[in-house]
């Protein structure tokens, strides 16, 4: 496929690895485009009887290390380039944390807020029917992403079960409880991101300082991160959603804001309780751009890709940026932040908690036996702690930014798998003896 837009920008991260002799020429060539991108047209009967047709995609970037893995997003701006770029990031991410998966991603170009619940269910089932041949527990395994959730994963798994004529629970992760969903999956991306940040802060000798945090994006990952960070003693001073941001220097209570948002559909202060005293809390309203420019210790990007580009990068004042969204900083802006000495904890490590628990769900589905939430959290912490330490160590020993260290860790593992079946040097007679 033509390499354009977001995919071209994402692949720019491979450039610094070009002179790494641990990554063979063959592997570089194979990683420079997706294995397979399928486009489908999904007809949807609307509640009023009319028919609409929506375009969807599933991109399998690479499956050398295992079946494809990655979420499905519903958004009016989804394009084929975006889905392919997201599948590339999934490939790198799964390898960075050493999961036996390749990388994939799917999406439908739709504004789900314009659909009724029943229309959404029919569309979700239609997506699975259209892609039956490319999905499967050993082929390609979807999960939630932007604007999709466990109910939607439940519909999709149910549609797959009906088509297959038998339970195939490991075909999709992030399912509801009782349908093979794993405990701990919903909070896993936010929980994992906080763990990675904690490890980083400890390594910087800043563990007990109640850092001030601004969080852009208050979807599932941003909310759980903010809630857990607040509980762990971070001061969450600002939160935004797609409509705007709120700010309070003394700190916000993410759980109270979440509850209020569910009632009123917009961000506001909410009722905070301290000991037994509860009161309505006043907050300042900010724009999203003002949130990005706040003078905080840590800026958390948990919205969409390209939140920070060369146009607004100069306004960023935080010395540490945590990427919970996929690709929230474009390549040019990333280089500018790095040149300024800003520490960017990259998406392929920081948001990997979700797919790590997806892997645990897949394992439980295949075993037919289920772990407690405590056991899930323990396994998540163990894998992520080990892999984050490796990335942070590598950044020190190789004297390189965290993103390059993470990419090197992931791409080296993919290259080892690709080279295991023979490289150009091997087939040309050099046995390496
Ligand atoms: N959508 C999530 C991500 O971008 C999770 C993917 C998965 O669990 O497969 O990492």
Coordinates of C-alpha atoms and ligand atoms in Angstrom, one line a residue:
X1 CA 0.0 0.0 0.0
X2 CA 1.1 3.6 -0.4
X3 CA 2.8 4.9 2.7
X4 CA 1.1 8.2 3.5
X5 CA -0.1 10.5 6.3
X6 CA 0.1 9.1 9.8
X7 CA 1.7 5.8 8.7
X8 CA 4.6 7.7 7.1
X9 CA 5.0 9.7 10.2
X10 CA 4.9 6.6 12.4
X11 CA 7.5 4.8 10.3
X12 CA 9.9 7.7 10.7
X13 CA 10.6 6.2 14.1
X14 CA 12.4 3.4 12.4
X15 CA 15.0 5.7 10.9
X16 CA 17.3 6.0 13.9
X17 CA 17.4 2.1 14.0
X18 CA 18.7 1.9 10.4
X19 CA 22.4 1.6 11.3
X20 CA 21.8 -1.0 14.1
X21 CA 23.5 -4.1 13.0
X22 CA 21.3 -6.2 15.3
X23 CA 18.4 -5.4 13.0
X24 CA 18.8 -7.2 9.6
X25 CA 18.2 -5.6 6.3
X26 CA 15.5 -8.2 5.7
X27 CA 13.6 -7.3 8.8
X28 CA 13.8 -3.6 8.0
X29 CA 12.4 -4.3 4.6
X30 CA 9.6 -6.4 5.9
X31 CA 8.6 -3.9 8.5
X32 CA 8.4 -1.0 6.1
X33 CA 4.7 -1.8 5.1
X34 CA 1.7 -3.7 6.6
X35 CA 1.2 -7.4 5.7
X36 CA -2.5 -7.0 4.9
X37 CA -5.1 -4.2 5.0
X38 CA -8.7 -5.2 4.4
X39 CA -11.4 -2.6 3.6
X40 CA -15.0 -3.5 4.0
X41 CA -18.3 -1.7 3.4
X42 CA -20.8 -2.3 6.2
X43 CA -24.5 -1.8 5.4
X44 CA -26.5 -0.6 8.4
X45 CA -30.3 -0.6 8.6
X46 CA -31.1 2.5 10.6
X47 CA -33.9 2.7 13.1
X48 CA -36.0 4.8 10.8
X49 CA -35.8 2.2 8.1
X50 CA -33.2 3.9 5.8
X51 CA -29.9 2.3 4.9
X52 CA -26.5 3.7 5.4
X53 CA -23.1 2.2 4.4
X54 CA -20.1 2.7 6.6
X55 CA -16.4 1.9 5.7
X56 CA -14.3 -0.2 8.0
X57 CA -10.8 -1.5 8.0
X58 CA -8.6 -4.2 9.6
X59 CA -4.9 -3.9 9.2
X60 CA -2.5 -6.7 10.2
X61 CA 0.9 -5.1 10.2
X62 CA 3.0 -8.1 11.1
X63 CA 2.3 -11.5 12.5
X64 CA 5.8 -13.0 12.8
X65 CA 5.8 -13.2 16.6
X66 CA 2.2 -14.4 16.8
X67 CA -1.4 -13.7 15.7
X68 CA -2.3 -10.0 15.1
X69 CA -3.5 -8.1 18.2
X70 CA -5.1 -4.7 18.5
X71 CA -8.2 -2.7 19.1
X72 CA -11.1 -1.4 17.0
X73 CA -11.9 2.3 17.0
X74 CA -15.1 4.1 16.0
X75 CA -14.4 7.7 15.0
X76 CA -15.6 10.0 12.2
X77 CA -12.0 10.8 11.3
X78 CA -10.7 7.2 11.0
X79 CA -8.8 6.6 7.8
X80 CA -6.9 3.7 6.3
X81 CA -3.6 5.4 7.0
X82 CA -4.5 5.9 10.6
X83 CA -5.6 2.2 11.1
X84 CA -2.3 1.0 9.4
X85 CA -0.2 3.4 11.6
X86 CA -2.0 2.1 14.7
X87 CA -1.3 -1.5 13.6
X88 CA 2.4 -0.7 13.3
X89 CA 2.4 0.8 16.8
X90 CA 0.7 -2.4 18.1
X91 CA 3.4 -4.5 16.4
X92 CA 6.1 -2.6 18.2
X93 CA 4.2 -2.5 21.5
X94 CA 3.5 -6.2 21.7
X95 CA 7.2 -6.9 21.1
X96 CA 8.4 -4.2 23.6
X97 CA 6.6 -6.0 26.4
X98 CA 7.5 -9.4 24.9
X99 CA 4.0 -10.7 24.2
X100 CA 3.6 -13.6 21.7
X101 CA 1.5 -11.4 19.4
X102 CA 2.0 -9.5 16.2
X103 CA 0.2 -6.1 15.7
X104 CA -3.1 -5.2 14.1
X105 CA -5.8 -2.6 14.3
X106 CA -9.3 -2.0 13.1
X107 CA -11.6 0.9 12.7
X108 CA -14.9 2.2 11.3
X109 CA -15.3 5.7 10.0
X110 CA -18.4 6.6 12.1
X111 CA -19.5 9.0 14.8
X112 CA -21.0 6.5 17.3
X113 CA -22.7 9.4 19.2
X114 CA -25.0 9.8 16.2
X115 CA -26.2 6.1 16.4
X116 CA -28.8 4.6 18.7
X117 CA -27.7 1.6 20.9
X118 CA -29.4 -0.8 18.5
X119 CA -27.8 0.8 15.4
X120 CA -24.4 0.5 17.2
X121 CA -25.0 -3.2 17.9
X122 CA -26.0 -3.9 14.3
X123 CA -23.0 -2.0 13.0
X124 CA -20.6 -3.9 15.4
X125 CA -22.0 -7.3 14.4
X126 CA -21.8 -6.2 10.7
X127 CA -18.1 -5.4 11.1
X128 CA -17.4 -8.9 12.4
X129 CA -19.4 -10.6 9.7
X130 CA -17.5 -8.7 7.1
X131 CA -14.2 -9.7 8.5
X132 CA -14.9 -13.3 9.6
X133 CA -12.2 -14.7 7.3
X134 CA -9.3 -12.7 8.7
X135 CA -10.1 -12.8 12.4
X136 CA -9.7 -15.7 14.8
X137 CA -7.9 -16.7 18.1
X138 CA -4.8 -17.7 16.2
X139 CA -5.2 -15.2 13.3
X140 CA -6.0 -11.7 14.5
X141 CA -7.6 -10.8 17.9
X142 CA -9.5 -7.4 18.3
X143 CA -10.0 -5.5 21.5
X144 CA -11.5 -2.1 22.6
X145 CA -10.0 1.2 21.5
X146 CA -11.3 4.7 21.1
X147 CA -15.1 4.8 21.5
X148 CA -15.5 1.0 21.8
X149 CA -16.0 -0.8 25.1
X150 CA -16.7 -4.2 26.7
X151 CA -20.4 -4.3 25.6
X152 CA -19.3 -3.8 21.9
X153 CA -16.6 -6.5 22.4
X154 CA -19.4 -8.8 23.8
X155 CA -21.6 -8.2 20.7
X156 CA -18.6 -8.9 18.4
X157 CA -17.6 -12.1 20.3
X158 CA -21.3 -13.2 20.2
X159 CA -21.5 -12.6 16.4
X160 CA -18.3 -14.6 15.9
X161 CA -19.7 -17.4 18.1
X162 CA -22.9 -17.6 16.0
X163 CA -20.9 -17.7 12.7
X164 CA -18.5 -20.3 14.0
X165 CA -21.2 -22.4 15.6
X166 CA -19.2 -22.7 18.8
X167 CA -17.7 -20.6 21.6
X168 CA -14.4 -19.1 20.5
X169 CA -13.8 -16.7 23.4
X170 CA -10.2 -16.0 22.6
X171 CA -11.2 -14.3 19.3
X172 CA -11.7 -11.0 21.1
X173 CA -10.4 -9.5 24.3
X174 CA -11.9 -6.8 26.6
X175 CA -15.2 -8.7 26.8
X176 CA -17.8 -8.3 29.6
X177 CA -17.7 -10.5 32.7
X178 CA -19.4 -13.8 32.2
X179 CA -18.5 -13.8 28.5
X180 CA -14.8 -14.6 29.1
X181 CA -13.8 -11.1 29.9
X182 CA -10.9 -10.7 32.3
X183 CA -11.1 -9.0 35.6
X184 CA -8.9 -5.9 35.6
X185 CA -9.0 -5.3 31.8
X186 CA -11.0 -2.1 31.9
X187 CA -8.5 -0.3 34.2
X188 CA -5.4 -2.0 32.8
X189 CA -4.2 0.7 30.4
X190 CA -4.4 3.5 33.0
X191 CA -3.0 1.2 35.7
X192 CA 0.0 0.2 33.6
X193 CA 0.7 3.8 32.6
X194 CA 0.8 4.8 36.2
X195 CA 3.2 1.9 37.0
X196 CA 5.5 2.9 34.2
X197 CA 5.4 6.6 35.4
X198 CA 6.1 5.5 39.0
X199 CA 9.2 3.4 37.9
X200 CA 10.4 6.4 35.9
X201 CA 9.9 8.9 38.8
X202 CA 11.6 6.6 41.2
X203 CA 14.6 6.2 38.9
X204 CA 14.8 10.0 38.8
X205 CA 14.8 10.2 42.6
X206 CA 11.5 12.0 42.7
X207 CA 9.3 9.4 44.3
X208 CA 7.9 11.3 47.2
X209 CA 7.2 14.7 45.7
X210 CA 3.5 14.8 44.8
X211 CA 4.1 15.8 41.2
X212 CA 1.6 18.1 39.5
X213 CA 0.0 16.3 36.6
X214 CA -2.2 17.6 33.7
X215 CA -4.2 15.0 31.8
X216 CA -5.4 15.6 28.3
X217 CA -8.2 13.1 27.5
X218 CA -10.7 11.7 29.9
X219 CA -11.8 8.5 28.1
X220 CA -11.3 5.0 29.7
X221 CA -7.5 5.2 29.8
X222 CA -7.2 8.8 30.9
X223 CA -9.9 8.4 33.6
X224 CA -8.4 5.3 35.2
X225 CA -4.9 6.8 35.1
X226 CA -6.1 10.0 36.7
X227 CA -8.1 8.1 39.4
X228 CA -5.2 5.8 40.3
X229 CA -2.6 8.6 40.1
X230 CA -4.8 10.7 42.5
X231 CA -5.0 7.8 44.9
X232 CA -1.3 7.2 44.7
X233 CA -0.5 10.8 45.8
X234 CA 0.0 12.6 42.5
X235 CA -1.7 16.0 42.3
X236 CA -4.0 15.9 39.2
X237 CA -4.4 19.7 38.6
X238 CA -6.0 19.6 35.1
X239 CA -8.2 17.3 33.0
X240 CA -9.6 17.8 29.5
X241 CA -12.1 16.1 27.2
X242 CA -12.9 16.9 23.6
X243 CA -14.9 20.0 24.6
X244 CA -12.5 21.7 27.0
X245 CA -10.5 21.5 30.2
X246 CA -10.8 22.2 33.9
X247 CA -8.1 23.3 36.2
X248 CA -7.6 23.6 40.0
X249 CA -4.2 24.2 41.6
X250 CA -5.1 22.3 44.8
X251 CA -5.8 19.2 42.7
X252 CA -9.0 17.6 41.3
X253 CA -10.8 14.5 42.3
X254 CA -11.0 12.4 39.1
X255 CA -13.7 10.1 40.4
X256 CA -16.0 12.9 41.4
X257 CA -15.5 14.5 38.0
X258 CA -16.2 11.2 36.2
X259 CA -19.4 10.8 38.1
X260 CA -20.5 14.3 37.4
X261 CA -19.6 14.0 33.7
X262 CA -21.8 10.9 33.3
X263 CA -24.7 13.0 34.6
X264 CA -24.1 16.2 32.7
X265 CA -22.0 15.1 29.8
X266 CA -19.4 17.8 30.4
X267 CA -16.4 18.4 32.7
X268 CA -17.1 20.4 35.9
X269 CA -15.9 20.3 39.5
X270 CA -18.2 17.9 41.3
X271 CA -18.6 17.3 45.0
X272 CA -15.4 16.5 46.9
X273 CA -15.4 15.0 50.3
X274 CA -12.6 15.2 52.9
X275 CA -13.2 13.2 56.1
X276 CA -16.9 13.6 56.5
X277 CA -17.2 17.1 55.0
X278 CA -18.4 17.3 51.4
X279 CA -18.6 20.4 49.3
X280 CA -19.1 21.5 45.7
X281 CA -15.7 22.5 44.3
X282 CA -15.0 25.5 42.0
X283 CA -12.7 24.9 39.0
X284 CA -11.3 27.2 36.3
X285 CA -12.3 26.4 32.7
X286 CA -9.4 26.2 30.2
X287 CA -9.1 25.4 26.5
X288 CA -7.3 22.2 25.5
X289 CA -4.4 24.3 24.2
X290 CA -4.1 26.0 27.6
X291 CA -4.0 22.6 29.3
X292 CA -1.1 21.5 27.1
X293 CA 0.8 24.7 28.0
X294 CA 0.4 24.4 31.8
X295 CA 3.5 24.7 34.0
X296 CA 3.2 21.2 35.5
X297 CA 5.7 18.4 36.3
X298 CA 4.0 15.8 34.1
X299 CA 1.9 16.2 31.0
X300 CA -0.2 13.1 30.2
X301 CA -1.5 12.8 26.7
X302 CA -4.4 10.4 26.7
X303 CA -6.6 11.7 23.9
X304 CA -5.8 11.1 20.2
X305 CA -2.8 11.1 17.9
X306 CA -1.2 14.3 16.8
X307 CA -2.2 16.3 19.9
X308 CA 1.3 17.8 19.8
X309 CA 2.8 18.8 16.5
X310 CA 5.4 21.4 15.3
X311 CA 2.5 24.0 15.6
X312 CA 2.1 23.8 19.4
X313 CA 5.2 22.0 20.7
X314 CA 6.8 25.2 21.8
X315 CA 4.0 25.8 24.2
X316 CA 4.7 22.6 26.2
X317 CA 6.4 23.5 29.5
X318 CA 6.3 20.1 31.4
X319 CA 9.7 18.4 31.7
X320 CA 8.1 15.0 31.5
X321 CA 5.4 13.8 29.0
X322 CA 3.6 10.5 29.4
X323 CA 2.0 9.1 26.2
X324 CA -1.2 7.1 27.0
X325 CA -2.8 7.7 23.7
X326 CA -1.2 6.1 20.6
X327 CA 0.9 8.5 18.7
X328 CA -0.1 11.7 20.5
X329 CA 3.2 13.5 19.4
X330 CA 4.1 13.6 15.8
X331 CA 7.7 12.9 14.7
X332 CA 8.8 16.5 14.1
X333 CA 7.5 17.6 17.5
X334 CA 9.0 14.6 19.2
X335 CA 12.4 15.5 17.9
X336 CA 12.0 19.1 19.1
X337 CA 11.0 17.9 22.6
X338 CA 13.9 15.6 22.8
X339 CA 16.3 18.3 21.7
X340 CA 15.0 20.5 24.5
X341 CA 15.7 17.6 27.0
X342 CA 12.0 16.8 27.7
X343 CA 11.6 13.2 28.8
X344 CA 8.9 11.5 26.7
X345 CA 7.8 8.2 28.0
X346 CA 6.6 6.6 24.8
X347 CA 3.2 5.1 24.0
X348 CA 4.5 1.7 23.0
X349 CA 5.6 1.2 26.6
X350 CA 3.4 3.6 28.6
X351 CA 0.0 2.3 27.3
X352 CA 0.9 -1.4 27.0
X353 CA -1.0 -2.4 30.2
X354 CA -4.1 -2.8 28.1
X355 CA -2.7 -5.3 25.7
X356 CA -0.8 -7.1 28.5
X357 CA -4.1 -7.8 30.2
X358 CA -5.7 -8.6 26.9
X359 CA -3.0 -11.3 26.6
X360 CA -4.0 -12.6 30.1
X361 CA -7.6 -12.7 28.9
X362 CA -6.6 -14.7 25.8
X363 CA -4.6 -17.1 28.0
X364 CA -7.5 -17.6 30.4
X365 CA -10.0 -18.1 27.6
X366 CA -7.8 -20.8 26.1
X367 CA -7.3 -22.5 29.5
X368 CA -10.9 -22.3 30.4
X369 CA -10.0 -21.2 33.9
X370 CA -10.0 -17.7 35.4
X371 CA -7.7 -15.7 37.7
X372 CA -8.6 -13.3 40.5
X373 CA -8.2 -9.5 39.9
X374 CA -5.3 -9.6 42.4
X375 CA -3.6 -12.2 40.3
X376 CA -4.2 -10.2 37.1
X377 CA -2.8 -7.1 38.6
X378 CA 0.2 -9.1 39.9
X379 CA 1.0 -10.5 36.5
X380 CA 0.5 -7.1 34.8
X381 CA 2.9 -5.5 37.3
X382 CA 5.5 -8.3 36.9
X383 CA 5.7 -8.1 33.1
X384 CA 5.5 -4.4 32.8
X385 CA 8.0 -3.8 35.6
X386 CA 10.5 -6.1 34.0
X387 CA 10.1 -4.7 30.5
X388 CA 10.0 -1.0 31.6
X389 CA 13.2 -1.5 33.5
X390 CA 14.9 -3.0 30.4
X391 CA 13.8 0.0 28.3
X392 CA 14.9 2.6 30.9
X393 CA 18.3 0.8 31.4
X394 CA 18.8 0.6 27.7
X395 CA 18.2 4.4 27.4
X396 CA 21.0 5.0 29.9
X397 CA 23.5 2.5 28.5
X398 CA 22.9 3.5 24.8
X399 CA 22.5 7.2 25.8
X400 CA 19.4 7.6 23.7
X401 CA 15.8 8.9 24.2
X402 CA 13.3 6.6 25.7
X403 CA 11.4 6.2 22.5
X404 CA 14.4 5.0 20.6
X405 CA 15.3 2.6 23.4
X406 CA 11.8 1.2 23.4
X407 CA 11.7 0.8 19.6
X408 CA 15.1 -0.9 19.7
X409 CA 13.9 -3.4 22.3
X410 CA 10.8 -4.2 20.3
X411 CA 12.2 -4.2 16.8
X412 CA 15.2 -6.3 17.8
X413 CA 12.8 -9.0 19.1
X414 CA 10.8 -8.9 15.9
X415 CA 14.0 -9.1 13.8
X416 CA 15.2 -12.1 15.8
X417 CA 11.9 -13.9 15.0
X418 CA 12.1 -12.9 11.3
X419 CA 15.8 -13.9 11.0
X420 CA 15.1 -17.2 12.7
X421 CA 13.8 -18.6 9.4
X422 CA 16.9 -17.4 7.5
X423 CA 18.3 -14.1 6.4
X424 CA 19.8 -13.0 3.1
X425 CA 23.3 -13.7 4.5
X426 CA 22.2 -17.2 5.4
X427 CA 20.7 -18.0 2.0
X428 CA 23.7 -16.6 0.3
X429 CA 25.8 -19.3 1.9
X430 CA 27.2 -17.5 5.0
X431 CA 26.3 -19.9 7.8
X432 CA 27.6 -17.5 10.4
X433 CA 30.3 -20.0 11.4
Ligands
LIG1 N1 -6.5 -0.6 22.0 C1 -5.5 -0.9 23.0 C2 -4.1 -0.4 22.5 O1 -4.0 0.4 21.7 C3 -5.5 -2.3 23.4 C4 -5.3 -3.3 22.3 C5 -5.5 -4.8 22.7 O2 -5.7 -5.0 23.9 O3 -5.4 -5.6 21.8 O4 -3.2 -0.8 23.0

